[in-house]
Amino acid sequence: MEILLGNPLYHWSHLELQRYFGYQGHLCADTAEEVWNLCNEQLQNKWTVRSLIKASNVTLICTTDDPIDSLEWHQKIAADDTFDVQVKPAWRPEKATVIDRPTYNDYIAKLSSVSGIEIHDFATLKAALEKRMDYFTENGCSVSDHSLDYIFYVPASDEEIDAIIARKLNGEDIVGTDVIKYKTALMLFLARQYHRRNWTMQIHYGCKRDNNAYMFEKIGADTGFDCIDNHTPAAQTADFLNALSVTDEIPRTILYSLNPNDDAVIGTIIGCFQDTTAAGKLQHGSAWWFNDHKVGMTNQMTSLANLGCLGNFIGMLTDSRSFLSYTRHEYFRRIMCSLIGGWVENGEYPNDQKALEKIVKGICYNNAVRYFGFDLKTVD
């Protein structure tokens, strides 16, 4: 820890120690035992998951949930009058998109069972997913999340997709262009459903996963051996959105690329498809994963300001599994205010406190409340 100067982990860790445990020192070899004892004592006697959430001033949490999930815990939390923070599901149908993986057939069998619709072609797959979307809507869902290598656009007829699905269900491997055709068709269908249901579509991409084969065999997927991928073809992203635009079916959409070189690409693509149905209907999502540090966040917001409208930005997210990670929103806000303050000091924006307050409160909270349509009050 003490040699991690410049690393966001250093900043996050000390923010967590200060905000939740009242520790004002520096974590290093000499203080490790002191910090260990302090935190363990408070975790046993002071903090619970719910108290951490409340102390962080959280008003709403979106989880990520598979279409086959029962959502029983969302229902229990919603019925619990002792906890007033909203916890809503977010739809993540990733396992239905990965037709090139050996797990696909088993997953489709589970989706068939849960939906009550036997899936044997594209029409029945869409019907099963629609039924589960209905169920998610009933349980408060209005947001989707997709993890893709990149945004695909290789269109195909429904008959071609039927044949691809049939071959996969018969045990054949699906490779090459057929994979891309399937994923294109499924993503177009889902995006149109989101538009019809007034859901927001999030797509994050640009990651090459599980690079270390030795460690993958030893401890499995998603264990820290992923990297940024630079194969994120802009033309297919634009063509995908254009295919939806032709019939006026682009949902509210947030695009996140793990490759910071895509910042300007995203900024120009989303500018092609904005309309008046939402402020910043297409969003350049916040810097994430390998980019949610001072330089990455600064670059993402600067690019958005250069090419679009920073004042409509819906701000930070964290996909951390840690209940202490809400401090990363403070980290983001400090970086944002430093950036904006620098522009004001340089005379690039007037020192208009009323206007600046509206912009900052918008990016920190109010824009997201309006954008997602959550049942929350904005901050005056």
mmCIF file of N, CA, C and O in Angstrom, residues 116-155:
data_model
loop_
_atom_site.group_PDB
_atom_site.id
_atom_site.type_symbol
_atom_site.label_atom_id
_atom_site.label_comp_id
_atom_site.label_asym_id
_atom_site.label_seq_id
_atom_site.Cartn_x
_atom_site.Cartn_y
_atom_site.Cartn_z
ATOM 1 N N GLY A 116 -41.520 -20.986 -19.005
ATOM 2 C CA GLY A 116 -42.622 -21.832 -19.428
ATOM 3 C C GLY A 116 -42.785 -21.893 -20.936
ATOM 4 O O GLY A 116 -43.818 -22.334 -21.435
ATOM 5 N N ILE A 117 -41.771 -21.455 -21.664
ATOM 6 C CA ILE A 117 -41.810 -21.460 -23.135
ATOM 7 C C ILE A 117 -40.637 -22.298 -23.644
ATOM 8 O O ILE A 117 -39.482 -21.995 -23.354
ATOM 9 N N GLU A 118 -40.927 -23.351 -24.364
ATOM 10 C CA GLU A 118 -39.851 -24.192 -24.897
ATOM 11 C C GLU A 118 -39.150 -23.468 -26.036
ATOM 12 O O GLU A 118 -39.755 -23.144 -27.065
ATOM 13 N N ILE A 119 -37.863 -23.240 -25.865
ATOM 14 C CA ILE A 119 -37.100 -22.464 -26.841
ATOM 15 C C ILE A 119 -36.488 -23.399 -27.868
ATOM 16 O O ILE A 119 -35.702 -24.289 -27.532
ATOM 17 N N HIS A 120 -36.848 -23.185 -29.150
ATOM 18 C CA HIS A 120 -36.279 -24.007 -30.214
ATOM 19 C C HIS A 120 -35.906 -23.183 -31.447
ATOM 20 O O HIS A 120 -35.327 -23.708 -32.399
ATOM 21 N N ASP A 121 -36.257 -21.879 -31.429
ATOM 22 C CA ASP A 121 -35.906 -21.003 -32.538
ATOM 23 C C ASP A 121 -35.870 -19.570 -32.026
ATOM 24 O O ASP A 121 -36.033 -19.318 -30.813
ATOM 25 N N PHE A 122 -35.680 -18.616 -32.938
ATOM 26 C CA PHE A 122 -35.535 -17.226 -32.519
ATOM 27 C C PHE A 122 -36.838 -16.678 -31.953
ATOM 28 O O PHE A 122 -36.847 -15.944 -30.962
ATOM 29 N N ALA A 123 -37.955 -17.041 -32.557
ATOM 30 C CA ALA A 123 -39.248 -16.533 -32.083
ATOM 31 C C ALA A 123 -39.534 -16.968 -30.647
ATOM 32 O O ALA A 123 -40.003 -16.171 -29.831
ATOM 33 N N THR A 124 -39.266 -18.240 -30.338
ATOM 34 C CA THR A 124 -39.525 -18.718 -28.977
ATOM 35 C C THR A 124 -38.513 -18.155 -27.978
ATOM 36 O O THR A 124 -38.856 -17.914 -26.812
ATOM 37 N N LEU A 125 -37.277 -17.905 -28.433
ATOM 38 C CA LEU A 125 -36.298 -17.256 -27.555
ATOM 39 C C LEU A 125 -36.769 -15.854 -27.208
ATOM 40 O O LEU A 125 -36.732 -15.433 -26.039
ATOM 41 N N LYS A 126 -37.229 -15.118 -28.210
ATOM 42 C CA LYS A 126 -37.715 -13.759 -27.963
ATOM 43 C C LYS A 126 -38.942 -13.780 -27.054
ATOM 44 O O LYS A 126 -39.068 -12.931 -26.153
ATOM 45 N N ALA A 127 -39.819 -14.732 -27.265
ATOM 46 C CA ALA A 127 -41.027 -14.812 -26.424
ATOM 47 C C ALA A 127 -40.667 -15.091 -24.971
ATOM 48 O O ALA A 127 -41.260 -14.512 -24.044
ATOM 49 N N ALA A 128 -39.692 -15.981 -24.760
ATOM 50 C CA ALA A 128 -39.265 -16.299 -23.392
ATOM 51 C C ALA A 128 -38.646 -15.081 -22.718
ATOM 52 O O ALA A 128 -38.925 -14.781 -21.543
ATOM 53 N N LEU A 129 -37.809 -14.352 -23.445
ATOM 54 C CA LEU A 129 -37.174 -13.164 -22.877
ATOM 55 C C LEU A 129 -38.208 -12.070 -22.616
ATOM 56 O O LEU A 129 -38.142 -11.379 -21.583
ATOM 57 N N GLU A 130 -39.173 -11.914 -23.502
ATOM 58 C CA GLU A 130 -40.238 -10.931 -23.275
ATOM 59 C C GLU A 130 -41.004 -11.249 -21.993
ATOM 60 O O GLU A 130 -41.336 -10.352 -21.207
ATOM 61 N N LYS A 131 -41.303 -12.514 -21.803
ATOM 62 C CA LYS A 131 -42.047 -12.900 -20.601
ATOM 63 C C LYS A 131 -41.264 -12.578 -19.343
ATOM 64 O O LYS A 131 -41.812 -12.091 -18.345
ATOM 65 N N ARG A 132 -39.957 -12.813 -19.379
ATOM 66 C CA ARG A 132 -39.131 -12.498 -18.221
ATOM 67 C C ARG A 132 -38.979 -10.979 -18.053
ATOM 68 O O ARG A 132 -38.925 -10.486 -16.919
ATOM 69 N N MET A 133 -38.949 -10.240 -19.148
ATOM 70 C CA MET A 133 -38.913 -8.781 -19.032
ATOM 71 C C MET A 133 -40.177 -8.243 -18.388
ATOM 72 O O MET A 133 -40.140 -7.291 -17.598
ATOM 73 N N ASP A 134 -41.308 -8.858 -18.712
ATOM 74 C CA ASP A 134 -42.559 -8.481 -18.059
ATOM 75 C C ASP A 134 -42.442 -8.668 -16.547
ATOM 76 O O ASP A 134 -42.855 -7.807 -15.759
ATOM 77 N N TYR A 135 -41.869 -9.803 -16.152
ATOM 78 C CA TYR A 135 -41.712 -10.105 -14.731
ATOM 79 C C TYR A 135 -40.767 -9.110 -14.068
ATOM 80 O O TYR A 135 -41.025 -8.619 -12.962
ATOM 81 N N PHE A 136 -39.669 -8.784 -14.745
ATOM 82 C CA PHE A 136 -38.724 -7.807 -14.198
ATOM 83 C C PHE A 136 -39.379 -6.436 -14.070
ATOM 84 O O PHE A 136 -39.164 -5.726 -13.077
ATOM 85 N N THR A 137 -40.173 -6.049 -15.063
ATOM 86 C CA THR A 137 -40.874 -4.773 -14.989
ATOM 87 C C THR A 137 -41.804 -4.733 -13.780
ATOM 88 O O THR A 137 -41.869 -3.726 -13.060
ATOM 89 N N GLU A 138 -42.503 -5.820 -13.541
ATOM 90 C CA GLU A 138 -43.394 -5.902 -12.383
ATOM 91 C C GLU A 138 -42.641 -5.721 -11.072
ATOM 92 O O GLU A 138 -43.210 -5.274 -10.078
ATOM 93 N N ASN A 139 -41.348 -6.057 -11.075
ATOM 94 C CA ASN A 139 -40.529 -5.950 -9.866
ATOM 95 C C ASN A 139 -39.638 -4.709 -9.872
ATOM 96 O O ASN A 139 -38.638 -4.657 -9.148
ATOM 97 N N GLY A 140 -40.008 -3.722 -10.683
ATOM 98 C CA GLY A 140 -39.364 -2.418 -10.601
ATOM 99 C C GLY A 140 -38.174 -2.197 -11.505
ATOM 100 O O GLY A 140 -37.493 -1.171 -11.395
ATOM 101 N N CYS A 141 -37.896 -3.111 -12.413
ATOM 102 C CA CYS A 141 -36.734 -2.970 -13.287
ATOM 103 C C CYS A 141 -37.016 -1.964 -14.401
ATOM 104 O O CYS A 141 -38.082 -1.994 -15.022
ATOM 105 N N SER A 142 -36.031 -1.107 -14.670
ATOM 106 C CA SER A 142 -36.140 -0.176 -15.803
ATOM 107 C C SER A 142 -34.776 0.065 -16.452
ATOM 108 O O SER A 142 -34.619 1.016 -17.212
ATOM 109 N N VAL A 143 -33.819 -0.814 -16.138
ATOM 110 C CA VAL A 143 -32.451 -0.642 -16.624
ATOM 111 C C VAL A 143 -31.900 -1.992 -17.062
ATOM 112 O O VAL A 143 -32.105 -3.007 -16.380
ATOM 113 N N SER A 144 -31.188 -1.999 -18.190
ATOM 114 C CA SER A 144 -30.484 -3.213 -18.619
ATOM 115 C C SER A 144 -28.987 -2.960 -18.604
ATOM 116 O O SER A 144 -28.530 -1.808 -18.594
ATOM 117 N N ASP A 145 -28.228 -4.037 -18.630
ATOM 118 C CA ASP A 145 -26.764 -3.935 -18.643
ATOM 119 C C ASP A 145 -26.224 -5.063 -19.507
ATOM 120 O O ASP A 145 -26.594 -6.230 -19.315
ATOM 121 N N HIS A 146 -25.361 -4.718 -20.461
ATOM 122 C CA HIS A 146 -24.806 -5.707 -21.385
ATOM 123 C C HIS A 146 -23.295 -5.625 -21.405
ATOM 124 O O HIS A 146 -22.729 -4.534 -21.555
ATOM 125 N N SER A 147 -22.649 -6.765 -21.286
ATOM 126 C CA SER A 147 -21.202 -6.863 -21.452
ATOM 127 C C SER A 147 -20.922 -7.502 -22.804
ATOM 128 O O SER A 147 -21.296 -8.651 -23.045
ATOM 129 N N LEU A 148 -20.286 -6.749 -23.694
ATOM 130 C CA LEU A 148 -19.970 -7.227 -25.037
ATOM 131 C C LEU A 148 -18.484 -7.030 -25.311
ATOM 132 O O LEU A 148 -17.847 -6.147 -24.726
ATOM 133 N N ASP A 149 -17.933 -7.843 -26.218
ATOM 134 C CA ASP A 149 -16.567 -7.586 -26.666
ATOM 135 C C ASP A 149 -16.511 -6.229 -27.354
ATOM 136 O O ASP A 149 -15.590 -5.447 -27.152
ATOM 137 N N TYR A 150 -17.491 -5.981 -28.188
ATOM 138 C CA TYR A 150 -17.711 -4.683 -28.819
ATOM 139 C C TYR A 150 -19.152 -4.678 -29.303
ATOM 140 O O TYR A 150 -19.858 -5.689 -29.192
ATOM 141 N N ILE A 151 -19.626 -3.553 -29.825
ATOM 142 C CA ILE A 151 -21.007 -3.488 -30.302
ATOM 143 C C ILE A 151 -21.032 -3.991 -31.739
ATOM 144 O O ILE A 151 -20.399 -3.430 -32.624
ATOM 145 N N PHE A 152 -21.773 -5.085 -31.944
ATOM 146 C CA PHE A 152 -21.782 -5.796 -33.219
ATOM 147 C C PHE A 152 -22.842 -5.236 -34.153
ATOM 148 O O PHE A 152 -23.913 -4.819 -33.709
ATOM 149 N N TYR A 153 -22.559 -5.292 -35.433
ATOM 150 C CA TYR A 153 -23.616 -5.068 -36.410
ATOM 151 C C TYR A 153 -23.312 -5.833 -37.697
ATOM 152 O O TYR A 153 -22.628 -5.345 -38.600
ATOM 153 N N VAL A 154 -23.826 -7.061 -37.757
ATOM 154 C CA VAL A 154 -23.824 -7.871 -38.974
ATOM 155 C C VAL A 154 -25.241 -8.417 -39.091
ATOM 156 O O VAL A 154 -25.575 -9.456 -38.503
ATOM 157 N N PRO A 155 -26.131 -7.712 -39.804
ATOM 158 C CA PRO A 155 -27.547 -8.100 -39.824
ATOM 159 C C PRO A 155 -27.782 -9.408 -40.563
ATOM 160 O O PRO A 155 -27.028 -9.792 -41.458
#
